[in-house]
Amino acid sequence: ERERAEKERERVEKEREREEKERERAAKEREKEEKKREREEKERERVEKERERQRELQKQWEKDRERQRLRELELDR
């Protein structure tokens, strides 16, 4: 009886250890996924900032071109 109880205790302990390892593995996996999401979000923000910068450069270029055109019209008079 004592031997059976000891084996059961060992089985329960092994099961507890296995569950703990599984929880740790799942926690690491969640952490990894969270870091991946953060990296992706930062990349989206970087890309959006670059697009905005390009739009601003384009607007400035168009303004400068229009100014140059008007200047040339003035000179042609």
Coordinates of C-alpha atoms in Angstrom, one line a residue:
E1 CA 0.0 0.0 0.0
R2 CA 2.8 2.4 0.9
E3 CA 4.6 1.6 -2.3
R4 CA 1.5 2.2 -4.3
A5 CA 1.0 5.6 -2.5
E6 CA 4.6 6.5 -3.2
K7 CA 4.2 5.7 -6.9
E8 CA 1.0 7.8 -7.1
R9 CA 2.8 10.7 -5.3
E10 CA 5.6 10.5 -7.9
R11 CA 3.2 10.3 -10.7
V12 CA 1.3 13.4 -9.4
E13 CA 4.6 15.3 -8.9
K14 CA 5.8 14.5 -12.5
E15 CA 2.4 15.6 -13.8
R16 CA 2.7 18.9 -11.9
E17 CA 6.2 19.4 -13.3
R18 CA 5.0 18.7 -16.8
E19 CA 2.2 21.2 -16.4
E20 CA 4.6 23.8 -15.0
K21 CA 6.9 23.4 -18.0
E22 CA 4.0 23.7 -20.3
R23 CA 2.9 27.0 -18.6
E24 CA 6.4 28.3 -18.9
R25 CA 6.6 27.4 -22.6
A26 CA 3.2 29.0 -23.3
A27 CA 4.3 32.2 -21.4
K28 CA 7.5 32.4 -23.5
E29 CA 5.4 31.9 -26.7
R30 CA 3.1 34.7 -25.7
E31 CA 6.0 37.0 -24.9
K32 CA 7.6 36.2 -28.3
E33 CA 4.3 36.9 -30.1
E34 CA 3.9 40.2 -28.2
K35 CA 7.5 41.3 -29.2
K36 CA 6.7 40.4 -32.8
R37 CA 3.5 42.5 -32.7
E38 CA 5.5 45.4 -31.2
R39 CA 8.1 45.1 -34.0
E40 CA 5.4 45.0 -36.6
E41 CA 3.7 48.1 -35.1
K42 CA 6.9 50.0 -35.0
E43 CA 7.6 49.1 -38.7
R44 CA 4.1 50.3 -39.7
E45 CA 4.7 53.6 -37.9
R46 CA 8.1 54.0 -39.5
V47 CA 6.6 53.3 -43.0
E48 CA 3.7 55.7 -42.4
K49 CA 6.1 58.5 -41.2
E50 CA 8.2 57.9 -44.4
R51 CA 5.1 58.2 -46.6
E52 CA 4.1 61.4 -44.8
R53 CA 7.6 62.8 -45.3
Q54 CA 7.5 61.9 -49.0
R55 CA 4.0 63.6 -49.3
E56 CA 5.5 66.7 -47.7
L57 CA 8.5 66.7 -50.0
Q58 CA 6.2 66.3 -53.0
K59 CA 4.0 69.2 -51.9
Q60 CA 7.1 71.4 -51.4
W61 CA 8.4 70.4 -54.8
E62 CA 5.1 71.3 -56.4
K63 CA 5.0 74.7 -54.6
D64 CA 8.6 75.4 -55.7
R65 CA 7.8 74.5 -59.3
E66 CA 4.7 76.7 -59.3
R67 CA 6.8 79.6 -57.9
Q68 CA 9.4 79.1 -60.6
R69 CA 6.7 79.0 -63.2
L70 CA 5.3 82.3 -62.0
R71 CA 8.7 83.8 -61.8
E72 CA 9.4 82.9 -65.4
L73 CA 6.0 84.4 -66.4
E74 CA 7.0 87.6 -64.7
L75 CA 10.3 87.7 -66.5
D76 CA 8.7 87.0 -69.9
R77 CA 6.6 90.2 -69.6

